[in-house]
Coordinates of C-alpha atoms in Angstrom, one line a residue:
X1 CA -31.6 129.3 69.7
X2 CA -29.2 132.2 69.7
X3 CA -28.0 135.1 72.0
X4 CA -27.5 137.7 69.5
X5 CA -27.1 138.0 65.7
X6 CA -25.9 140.9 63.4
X7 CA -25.0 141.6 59.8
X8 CA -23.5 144.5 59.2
X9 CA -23.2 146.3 55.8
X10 CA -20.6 145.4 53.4
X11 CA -17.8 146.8 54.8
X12 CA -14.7 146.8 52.6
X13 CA -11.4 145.8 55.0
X14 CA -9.8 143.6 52.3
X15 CA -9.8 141.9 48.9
X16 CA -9.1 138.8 48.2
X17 CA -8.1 137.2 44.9
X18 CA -10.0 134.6 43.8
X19 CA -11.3 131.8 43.6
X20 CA -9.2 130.8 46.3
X21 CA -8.4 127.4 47.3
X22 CA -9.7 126.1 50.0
X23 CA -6.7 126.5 52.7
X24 CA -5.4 129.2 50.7
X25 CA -6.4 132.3 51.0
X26 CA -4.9 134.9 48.5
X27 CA -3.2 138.3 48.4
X28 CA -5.7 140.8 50.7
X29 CA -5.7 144.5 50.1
X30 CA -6.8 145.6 53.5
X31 CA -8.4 149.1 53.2
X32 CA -8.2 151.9 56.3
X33 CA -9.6 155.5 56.3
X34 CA -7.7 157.7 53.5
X35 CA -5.2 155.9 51.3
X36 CA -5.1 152.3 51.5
X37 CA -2.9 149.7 52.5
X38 CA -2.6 146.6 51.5
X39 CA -2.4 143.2 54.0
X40 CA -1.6 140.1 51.7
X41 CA -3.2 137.2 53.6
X42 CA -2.2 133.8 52.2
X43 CA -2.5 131.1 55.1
X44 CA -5.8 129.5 57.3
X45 CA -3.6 131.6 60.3
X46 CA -3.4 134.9 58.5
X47 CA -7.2 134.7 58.4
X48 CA -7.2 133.7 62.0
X49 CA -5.6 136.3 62.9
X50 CA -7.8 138.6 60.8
X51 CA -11.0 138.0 62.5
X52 CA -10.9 140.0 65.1
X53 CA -9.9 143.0 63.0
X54 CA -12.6 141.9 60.7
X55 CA -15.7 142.3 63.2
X56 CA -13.6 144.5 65.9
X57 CA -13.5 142.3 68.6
X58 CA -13.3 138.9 69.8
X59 CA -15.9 136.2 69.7
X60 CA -16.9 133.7 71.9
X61 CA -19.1 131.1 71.6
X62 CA -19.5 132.0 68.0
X63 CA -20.8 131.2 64.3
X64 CA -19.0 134.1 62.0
X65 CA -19.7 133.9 58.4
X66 CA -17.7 137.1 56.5
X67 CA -18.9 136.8 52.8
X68 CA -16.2 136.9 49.6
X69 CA -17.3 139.0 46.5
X70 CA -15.4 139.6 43.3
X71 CA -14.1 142.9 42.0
X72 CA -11.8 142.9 38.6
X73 CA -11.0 139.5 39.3
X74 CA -9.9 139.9 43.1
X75 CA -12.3 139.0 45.9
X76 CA -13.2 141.7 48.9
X77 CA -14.2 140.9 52.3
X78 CA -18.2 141.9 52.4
X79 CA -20.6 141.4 55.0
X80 CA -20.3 140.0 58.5
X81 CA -22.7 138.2 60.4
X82 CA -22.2 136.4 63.7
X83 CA -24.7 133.9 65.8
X84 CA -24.6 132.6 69.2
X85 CA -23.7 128.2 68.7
X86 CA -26.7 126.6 70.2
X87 CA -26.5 124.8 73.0
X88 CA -28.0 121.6 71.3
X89 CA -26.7 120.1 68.2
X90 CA -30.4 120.2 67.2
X91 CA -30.5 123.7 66.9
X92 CA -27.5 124.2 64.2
X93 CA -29.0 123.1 61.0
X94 CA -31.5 125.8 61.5
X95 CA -28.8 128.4 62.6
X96 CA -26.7 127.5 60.3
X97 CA -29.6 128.4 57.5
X98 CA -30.9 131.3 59.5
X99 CA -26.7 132.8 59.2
X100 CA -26.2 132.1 55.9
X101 CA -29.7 133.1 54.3
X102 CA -29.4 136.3 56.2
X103 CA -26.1 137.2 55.0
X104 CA -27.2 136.6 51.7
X105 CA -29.8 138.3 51.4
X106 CA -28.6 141.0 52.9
X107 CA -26.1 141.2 51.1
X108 CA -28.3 141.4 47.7
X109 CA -30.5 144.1 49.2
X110 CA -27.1 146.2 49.2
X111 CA -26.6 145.0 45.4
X112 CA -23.4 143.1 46.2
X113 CA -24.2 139.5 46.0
X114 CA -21.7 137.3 47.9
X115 CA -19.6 134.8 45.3
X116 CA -17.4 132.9 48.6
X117 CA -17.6 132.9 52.3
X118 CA -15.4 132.1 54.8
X119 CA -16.7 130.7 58.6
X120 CA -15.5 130.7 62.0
X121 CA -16.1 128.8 64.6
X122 CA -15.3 129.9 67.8
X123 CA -15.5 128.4 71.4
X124 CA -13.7 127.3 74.0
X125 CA -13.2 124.1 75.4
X126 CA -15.2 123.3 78.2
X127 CA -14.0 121.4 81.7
X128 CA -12.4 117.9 80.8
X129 CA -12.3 119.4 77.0
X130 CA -9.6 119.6 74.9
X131 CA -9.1 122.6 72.0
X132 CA -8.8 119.5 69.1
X133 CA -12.4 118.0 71.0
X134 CA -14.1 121.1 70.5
X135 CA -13.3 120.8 66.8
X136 CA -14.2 117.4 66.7
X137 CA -18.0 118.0 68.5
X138 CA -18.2 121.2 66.2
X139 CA -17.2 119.4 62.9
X140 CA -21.4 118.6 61.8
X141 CA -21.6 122.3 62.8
X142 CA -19.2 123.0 60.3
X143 CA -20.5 120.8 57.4
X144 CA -24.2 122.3 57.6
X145 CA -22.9 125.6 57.1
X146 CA -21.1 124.0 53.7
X147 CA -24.0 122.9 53.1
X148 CA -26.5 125.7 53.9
X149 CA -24.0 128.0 51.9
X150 CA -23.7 125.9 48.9
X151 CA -27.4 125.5 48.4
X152 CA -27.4 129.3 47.9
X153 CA -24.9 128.9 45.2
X154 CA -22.3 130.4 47.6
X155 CA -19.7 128.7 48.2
X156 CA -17.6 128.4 51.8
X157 CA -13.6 128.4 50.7
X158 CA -12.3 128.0 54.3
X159 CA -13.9 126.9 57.4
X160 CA -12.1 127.2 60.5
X161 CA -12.4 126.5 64.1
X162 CA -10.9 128.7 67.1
X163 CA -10.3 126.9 70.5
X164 CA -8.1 127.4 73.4
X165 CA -5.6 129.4 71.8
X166 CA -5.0 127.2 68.1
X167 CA -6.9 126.9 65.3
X168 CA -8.1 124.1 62.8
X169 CA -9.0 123.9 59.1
X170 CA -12.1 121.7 58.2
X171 CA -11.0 122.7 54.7
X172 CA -7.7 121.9 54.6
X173 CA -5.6 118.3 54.8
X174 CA -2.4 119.5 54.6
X175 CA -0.4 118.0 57.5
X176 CA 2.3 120.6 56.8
X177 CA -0.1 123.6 57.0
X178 CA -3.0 122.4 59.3
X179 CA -1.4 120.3 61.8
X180 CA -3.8 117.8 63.5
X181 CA -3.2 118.9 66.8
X182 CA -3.9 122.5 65.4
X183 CA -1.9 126.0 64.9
X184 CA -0.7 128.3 67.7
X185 CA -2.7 131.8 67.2
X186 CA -0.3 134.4 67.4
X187 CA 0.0 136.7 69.8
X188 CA -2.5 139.5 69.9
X189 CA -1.1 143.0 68.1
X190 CA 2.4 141.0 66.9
X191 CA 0.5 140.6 63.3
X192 CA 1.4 142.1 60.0
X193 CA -2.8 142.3 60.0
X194 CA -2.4 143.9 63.7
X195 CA 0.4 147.0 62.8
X196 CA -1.9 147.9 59.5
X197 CA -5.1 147.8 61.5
X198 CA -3.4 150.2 64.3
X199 CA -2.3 152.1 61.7
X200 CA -5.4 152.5 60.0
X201 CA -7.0 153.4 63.0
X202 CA -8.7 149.7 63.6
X203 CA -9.9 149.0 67.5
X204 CA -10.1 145.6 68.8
X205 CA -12.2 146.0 71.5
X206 CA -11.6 143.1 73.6
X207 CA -14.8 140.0 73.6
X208 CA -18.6 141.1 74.0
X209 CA -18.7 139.3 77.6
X210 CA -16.3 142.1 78.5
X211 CA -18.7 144.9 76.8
X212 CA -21.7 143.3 78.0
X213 CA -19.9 143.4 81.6
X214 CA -21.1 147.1 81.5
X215 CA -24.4 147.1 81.2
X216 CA -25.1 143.7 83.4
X217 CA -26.9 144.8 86.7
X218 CA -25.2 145.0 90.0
X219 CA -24.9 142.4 92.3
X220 CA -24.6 141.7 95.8
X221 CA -25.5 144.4 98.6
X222 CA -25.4 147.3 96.5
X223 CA -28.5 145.8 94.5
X224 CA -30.4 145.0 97.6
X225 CA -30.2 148.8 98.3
X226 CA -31.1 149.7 94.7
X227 CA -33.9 147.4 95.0
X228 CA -35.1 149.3 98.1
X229 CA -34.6 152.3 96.4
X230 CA -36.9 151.6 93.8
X231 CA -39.7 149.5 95.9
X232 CA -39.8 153.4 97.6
X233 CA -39.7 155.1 94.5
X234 CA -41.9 153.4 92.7
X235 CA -44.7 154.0 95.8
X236 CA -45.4 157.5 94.1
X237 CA -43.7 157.6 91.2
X238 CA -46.1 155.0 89.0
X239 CA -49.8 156.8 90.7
X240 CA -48.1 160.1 89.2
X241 CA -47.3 158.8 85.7
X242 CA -50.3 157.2 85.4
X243 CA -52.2 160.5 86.3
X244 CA -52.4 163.0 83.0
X245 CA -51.2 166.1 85.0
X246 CA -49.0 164.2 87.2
X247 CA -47.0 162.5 84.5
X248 CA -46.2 165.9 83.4
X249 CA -44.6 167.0 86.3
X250 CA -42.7 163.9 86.5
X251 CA -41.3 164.1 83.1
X252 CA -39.8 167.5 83.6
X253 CA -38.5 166.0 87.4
X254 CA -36.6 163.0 85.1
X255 CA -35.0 165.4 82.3
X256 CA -34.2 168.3 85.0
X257 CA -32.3 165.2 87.3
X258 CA -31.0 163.6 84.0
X259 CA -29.0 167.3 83.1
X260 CA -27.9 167.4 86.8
X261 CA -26.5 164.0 86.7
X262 CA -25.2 164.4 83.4
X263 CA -23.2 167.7 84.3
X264 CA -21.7 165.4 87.1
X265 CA -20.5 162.8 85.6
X266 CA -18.7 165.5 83.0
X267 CA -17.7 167.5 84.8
X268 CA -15.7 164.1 87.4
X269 CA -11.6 163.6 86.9
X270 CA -11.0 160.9 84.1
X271 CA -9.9 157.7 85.9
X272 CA -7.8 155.1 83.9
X273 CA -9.8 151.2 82.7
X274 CA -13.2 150.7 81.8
X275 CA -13.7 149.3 85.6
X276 CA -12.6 152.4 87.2
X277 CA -14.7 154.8 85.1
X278 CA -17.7 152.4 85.6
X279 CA -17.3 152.6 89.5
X280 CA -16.3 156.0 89.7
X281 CA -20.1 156.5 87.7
X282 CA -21.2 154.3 90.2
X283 CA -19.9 156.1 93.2
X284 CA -21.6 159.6 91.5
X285 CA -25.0 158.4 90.9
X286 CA -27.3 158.0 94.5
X287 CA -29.8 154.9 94.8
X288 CA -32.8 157.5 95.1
X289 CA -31.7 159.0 91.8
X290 CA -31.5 156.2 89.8
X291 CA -34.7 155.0 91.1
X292 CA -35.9 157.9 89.8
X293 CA -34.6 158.0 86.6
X294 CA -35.3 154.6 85.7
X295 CA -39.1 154.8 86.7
X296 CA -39.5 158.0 85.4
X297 CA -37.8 157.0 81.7
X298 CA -40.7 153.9 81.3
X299 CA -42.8 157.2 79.9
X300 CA -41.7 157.1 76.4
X301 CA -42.4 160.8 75.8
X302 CA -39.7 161.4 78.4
X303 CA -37.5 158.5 76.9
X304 CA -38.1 160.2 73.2
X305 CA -36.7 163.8 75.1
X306 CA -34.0 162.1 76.4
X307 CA -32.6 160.8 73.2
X308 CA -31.9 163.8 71.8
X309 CA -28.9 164.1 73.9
X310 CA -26.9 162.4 71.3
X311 CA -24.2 164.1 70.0
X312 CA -21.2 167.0 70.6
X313 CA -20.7 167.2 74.3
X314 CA -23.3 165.9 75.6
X315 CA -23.2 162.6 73.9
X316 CA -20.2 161.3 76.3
X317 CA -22.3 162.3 79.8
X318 CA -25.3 160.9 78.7
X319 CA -23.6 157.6 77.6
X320 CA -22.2 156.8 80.5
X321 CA -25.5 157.4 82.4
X322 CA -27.4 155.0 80.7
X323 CA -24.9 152.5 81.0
X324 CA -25.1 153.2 84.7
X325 CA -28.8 153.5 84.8
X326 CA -29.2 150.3 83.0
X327 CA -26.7 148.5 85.5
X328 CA -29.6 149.5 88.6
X329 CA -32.6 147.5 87.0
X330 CA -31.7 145.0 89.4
X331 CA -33.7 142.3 90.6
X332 CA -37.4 142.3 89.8
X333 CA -36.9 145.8 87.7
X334 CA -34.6 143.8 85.6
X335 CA -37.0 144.3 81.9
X336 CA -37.0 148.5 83.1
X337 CA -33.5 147.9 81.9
X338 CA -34.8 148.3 78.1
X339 CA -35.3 151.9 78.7
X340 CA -31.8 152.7 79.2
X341 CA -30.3 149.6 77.4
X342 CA -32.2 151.2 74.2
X343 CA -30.8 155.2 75.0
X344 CA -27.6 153.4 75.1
X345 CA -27.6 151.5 72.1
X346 CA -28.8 154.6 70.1
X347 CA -26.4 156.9 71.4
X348 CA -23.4 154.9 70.8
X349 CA -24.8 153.9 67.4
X350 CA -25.2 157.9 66.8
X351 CA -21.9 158.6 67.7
X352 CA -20.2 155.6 65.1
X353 CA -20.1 152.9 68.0
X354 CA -22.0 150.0 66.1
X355 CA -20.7 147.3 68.1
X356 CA -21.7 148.7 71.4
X357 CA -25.1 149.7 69.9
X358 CA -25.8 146.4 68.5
X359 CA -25.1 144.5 71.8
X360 CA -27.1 147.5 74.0
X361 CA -30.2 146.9 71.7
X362 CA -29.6 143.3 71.7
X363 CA -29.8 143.5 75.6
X364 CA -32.9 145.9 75.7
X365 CA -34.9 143.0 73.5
X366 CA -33.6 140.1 75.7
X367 CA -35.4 142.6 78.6
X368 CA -38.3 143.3 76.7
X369 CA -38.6 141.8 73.5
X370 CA -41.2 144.1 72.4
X371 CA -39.7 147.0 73.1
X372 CA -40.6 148.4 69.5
X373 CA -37.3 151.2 69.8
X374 CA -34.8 148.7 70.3
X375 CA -36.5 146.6 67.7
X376 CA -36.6 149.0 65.1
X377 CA -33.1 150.7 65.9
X378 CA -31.4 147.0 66.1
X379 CA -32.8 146.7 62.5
X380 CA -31.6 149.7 61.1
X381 CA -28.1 149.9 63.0
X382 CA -27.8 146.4 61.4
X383 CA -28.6 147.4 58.0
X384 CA -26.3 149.4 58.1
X385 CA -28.5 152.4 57.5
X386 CA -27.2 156.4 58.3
X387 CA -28.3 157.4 61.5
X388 CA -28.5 160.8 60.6
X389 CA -32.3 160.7 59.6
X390 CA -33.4 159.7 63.1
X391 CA -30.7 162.4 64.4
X392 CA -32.5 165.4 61.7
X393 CA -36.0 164.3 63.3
X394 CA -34.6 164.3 67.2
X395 CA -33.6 167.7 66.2
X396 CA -36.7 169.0 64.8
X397 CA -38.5 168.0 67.9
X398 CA -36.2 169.8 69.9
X399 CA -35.5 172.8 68.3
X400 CA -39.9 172.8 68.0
X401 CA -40.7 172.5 71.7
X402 CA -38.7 176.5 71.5
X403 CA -35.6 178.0 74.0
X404 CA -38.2 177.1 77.0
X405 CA -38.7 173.1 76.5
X406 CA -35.8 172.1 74.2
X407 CA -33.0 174.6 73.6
X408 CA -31.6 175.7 76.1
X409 CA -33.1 174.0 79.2
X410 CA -32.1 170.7 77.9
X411 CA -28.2 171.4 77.8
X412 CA -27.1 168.4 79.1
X413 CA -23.4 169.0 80.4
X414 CA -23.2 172.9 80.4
X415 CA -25.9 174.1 83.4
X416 CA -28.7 174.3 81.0
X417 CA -26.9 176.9 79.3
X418 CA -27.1 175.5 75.6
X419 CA -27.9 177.7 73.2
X420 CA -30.3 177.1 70.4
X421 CA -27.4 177.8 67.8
X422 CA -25.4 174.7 68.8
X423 CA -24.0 173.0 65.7
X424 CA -27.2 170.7 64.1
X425 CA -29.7 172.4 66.1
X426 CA -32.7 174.9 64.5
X427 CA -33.7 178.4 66.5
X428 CA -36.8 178.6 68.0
X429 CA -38.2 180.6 65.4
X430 CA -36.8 179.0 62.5
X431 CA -39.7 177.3 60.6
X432 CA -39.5 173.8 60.5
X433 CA -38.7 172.5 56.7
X434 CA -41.0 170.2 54.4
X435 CA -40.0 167.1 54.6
X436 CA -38.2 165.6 51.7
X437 CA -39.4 162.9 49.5
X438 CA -38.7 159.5 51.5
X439 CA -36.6 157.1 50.4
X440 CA -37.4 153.2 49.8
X441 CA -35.9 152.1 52.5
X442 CA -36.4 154.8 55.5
X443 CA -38.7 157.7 55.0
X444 CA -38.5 160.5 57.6
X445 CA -37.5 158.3 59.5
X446 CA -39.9 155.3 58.4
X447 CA -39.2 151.9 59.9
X448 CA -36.2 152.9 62.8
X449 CA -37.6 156.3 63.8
X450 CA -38.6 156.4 67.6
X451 CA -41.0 154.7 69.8
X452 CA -44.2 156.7 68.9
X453 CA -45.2 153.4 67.3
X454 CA -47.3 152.3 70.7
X455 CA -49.0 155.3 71.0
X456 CA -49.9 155.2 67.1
X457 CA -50.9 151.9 66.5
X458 CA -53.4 152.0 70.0
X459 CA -54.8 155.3 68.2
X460 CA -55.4 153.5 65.1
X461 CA -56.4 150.4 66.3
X462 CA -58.8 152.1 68.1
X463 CA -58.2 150.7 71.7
X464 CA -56.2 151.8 75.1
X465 CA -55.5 152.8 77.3
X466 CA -52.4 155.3 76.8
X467 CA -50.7 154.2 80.0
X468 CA -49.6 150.8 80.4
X469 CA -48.0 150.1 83.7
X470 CA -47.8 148.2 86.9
X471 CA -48.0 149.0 90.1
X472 CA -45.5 148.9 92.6
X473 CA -44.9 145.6 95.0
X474 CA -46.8 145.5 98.1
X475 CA -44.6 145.7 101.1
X476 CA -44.8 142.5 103.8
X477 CA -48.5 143.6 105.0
X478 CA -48.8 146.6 103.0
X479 CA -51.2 147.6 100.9
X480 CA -51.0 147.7 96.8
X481 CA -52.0 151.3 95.9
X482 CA -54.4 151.7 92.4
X483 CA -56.2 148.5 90.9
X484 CA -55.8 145.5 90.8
X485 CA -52.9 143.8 88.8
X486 CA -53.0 140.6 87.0
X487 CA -51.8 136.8 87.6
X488 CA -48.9 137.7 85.6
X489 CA -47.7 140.9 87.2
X490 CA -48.8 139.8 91.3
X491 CA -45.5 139.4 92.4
X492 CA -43.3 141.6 90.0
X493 CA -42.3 145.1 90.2
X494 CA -43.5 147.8 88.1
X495 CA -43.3 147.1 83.8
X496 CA -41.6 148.8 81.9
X497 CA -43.0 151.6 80.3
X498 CA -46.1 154.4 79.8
X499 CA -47.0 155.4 76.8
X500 CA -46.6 159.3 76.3
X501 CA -48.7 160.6 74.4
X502 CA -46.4 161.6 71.4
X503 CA -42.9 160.2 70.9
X504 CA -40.3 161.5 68.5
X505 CA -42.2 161.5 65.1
X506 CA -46.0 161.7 64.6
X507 CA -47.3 158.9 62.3
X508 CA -49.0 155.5 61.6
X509 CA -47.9 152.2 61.6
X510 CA -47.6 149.3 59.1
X511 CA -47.2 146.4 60.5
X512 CA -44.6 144.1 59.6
X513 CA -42.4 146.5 57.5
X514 CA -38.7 145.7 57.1
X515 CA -39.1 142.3 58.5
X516 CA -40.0 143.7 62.2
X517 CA -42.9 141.6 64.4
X518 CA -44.5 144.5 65.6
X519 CA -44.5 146.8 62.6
X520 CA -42.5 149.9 60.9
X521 CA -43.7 152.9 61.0
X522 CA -44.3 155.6 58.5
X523 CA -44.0 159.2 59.0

């Protein structure tokens, strides 16, 4: 019904006194880091123009509720949450609910209970299809979300539609301020709204088809090689993994290439656009190591080593690597793209990028949809919960494994050369602390924590095995190496992942804690 939803935490851009009528939106503090600045918003096209700056970029194809709550009698933008517009008109009575249930409630968990909402709709005309047609067709769209909202006692003070460059009220009939044939949108960054954003330090970060561009897989002839690459690979690579000793050897093979690559692509001359610095990663990364990398990363003990490169210096390198790792799952390798997809999503979401980690994670479950790490972090990251919990266990498992495994081999962008001491990191001999006493929500780390969950739940379930892959393709007249693979895998390349045989934090599992399908898990 939807390609991607999120609702993040009640972030505090603006107030709004109210009630406001519908059409008129009141005076708007709009708050930026340090002292805050106030954005008076009185017009449907002021909060046009705000909704970019609201979720920090710009939709497409797009349901956006942004809820209203009161404080001393002014109202302050709270939660956001966003959903794909079905396809069929079927489908919107149930998204509609879906959106504005989930915001609410959300929003209660956090202890600030929406009082208004505003909605968006966003999409652009298709061919033959006028902006003021798209408006028209979306106008039910508009009225179930009315609807959906008031039956939750909240109710929806403007509703507006975004289409080919105008904008139109379904809230207000004023000729003189909602033209029929709609309202120019300014021009991006020529806003009162746009100078105070900049100001405060707010990035617009273009539409999510742009961001999603970079971690789509390649195309044409350089995928037909990658796909070679990997039919090769995968020839010795999977027997290894699925061997105990041999999947040892391969994990330290994956995290020794990973620093090489990773020192690389630091240590490469900046180049100016997105485009360019995705090419010129391109251009630095050979088939036969990516193959590599990407086979050897569907062990999730070597996944759960590799995301503790997630912040300082070597954050950056081993960003763009999984963003060009997950651009090689090409062709019939296209769900191994979770593996990367999810390093991706956590790293930016460690270093403050939530909208890049929301639509990374987003794009590891559309690979694998139970992919339990992207699961878990998708919930937390929109929650809105601290990644710092996840970051003090990553660190814990690092610092354990001693100078020989974790500190200073692992260095990432410096040669190996990392020193225990680095800022957030334990020395070898430092004793590990108790844990603390977990909170409600996310015990050391309970429900978001890593991807040991697999490996737990067979153990207490009581069933295997511990490796779950499959084997390469057979080449044209070839032989399949190892057993026998099932109706469902005959003609696809290897799955995605083995299960290690101890990911980031030891524990049981509950199953279906914080909402998830396959279960939180408990330290």
């Amino acid at each position: 019904m939807t390609n991607h939803s999120e609702t993040t935490g009640s972030s505090e851009n603006g107030d709004i006194p109210g009630p406001a009528k519908p059409g008129r939106a009141a005076p708007t503090p709009y708050d930026s880091p340090g002292e805050e600045h106030q954005v008076t918003l009185r017009t449907p096209a002021e909060l046009a123009d705000a909704l970019p700056y609201l979720l920090g970029y710009r939709p497409e194809d797009s349901i956006v509720l942004v809820a209203l709550r009161d404080r001393d009698g002014r109202g302050r933008f709270g939660g956001r949450a966003r959903l794909g517009i079905p396809a069929s008109a079927d489908d919107w009575a149930s998204a509609a609910g879906q959106l504005a249930h989930g915001l609410v409630t959300g929003s209660e968990r956090r202890g600030v209970r929406p009082e208004q909402m505003v909605a968006y709709l966003c999409q652009e005309p298709g061919r033959g299809e006028t902006g003021r047609q798209v408006m028209e067709r979306l106008r039910p769209l508009a009225q179930r979300l009315r609807v959906e909202c008031g039956a939750l006692d909240v109710p929806v003070v403007e509703a507006l539609c975004i289409s080919d460059g105008r904008f139109w009220s379904y809230c207000c009939d004023d000729d003189a301020c909602c033209p029929a044939q709609g309202v120019p949108m300014g021009l991006p960054g020529t806003s009162v709204l746009a100078a105070a954003a900049t100001y405060a330090g707010i990035q617009v970060r273009g539409s999510l088809r742009e961001l999603r561009a970079r971690l789509l897989p390649l195309e044409g002839a350089a995928a037909l090689e990658q796909t070679t690459a990997l039919d090769a690979a995968a020839m010795t690579v999977v027997s290894r993994i699925l061997d105990d000793a041999g999947r040892a050897d391969v994990a330290e093979e994956t995290l020794c290439l990973t620093r090489r690559v990773m020192r690389r692509l630091s240590e490469a001359p900046p180049v100016s656009g997105v485009p360019a610095e995705d090419l010129r990663d391109d251009q630095l990364l050979g088939h036969d190591e990516a193959a590599a990398l990407i086979l050897g990363l569907q062990d999730r003990t070597t996944r759960d080593r590799a995301a503790e490169w997630m912040e300082g210096d070597e954050a950056g390198p081993a960003l763009r690597l999984w963003r060009a790792l997950a651009r090689r799952c090409v062709g019939p390798y296209g769900e191994h793209a979770a593996a990367p997809l999810t390093l991706a999503g956590w790293v930016a979401w460690s270093t403050g990028d939530e909208l890049e980690a929301r639509e990374a994670l987003a794009m590891a479950l559309g690979a694998d949809p139970d992919y339990l790490f992207a699961r878990l972090l998708h919930q937390a990251c929109n929650e809105g919960l601290d990644p710092e919990s996840i970051r003090r266990c990553l660190r814990a498992e690092r610092g354990g494994r001693g100078g020989t495994e974790g500190g200073t081999s692992e260095g990432g962008t410096s040669g190996g050369d990392g020193q225990a001491g680095r800022p957030g990191q334990r020395a070898p001999g430092e004793p590990t602390p108790a844990p603390e006493a977990p909170p409600r929500r996310l015990r050391r780390p309970r429900s978001v924590a890593s991807a040991d969950g697999v490996l737990s739940r067979a153990r207490a379930q009581g069933r295997g095995p511990r490796v779950k892959i499959v084997r390469p393709r057979t080449p044209a007249g070839g032989e399949r190496p190892g057993a026998a693979r099932t109706d469902r895998t005959r003609s696809r390349a290897p799955q995605k992942e083995a299960t290690g045989r101890e990911g980031i934090c030891r524990g049981g599992t509950r199953r279906g804690e914080h909402g998830t399908e396959g279960g939180g898990e408990r330290a």
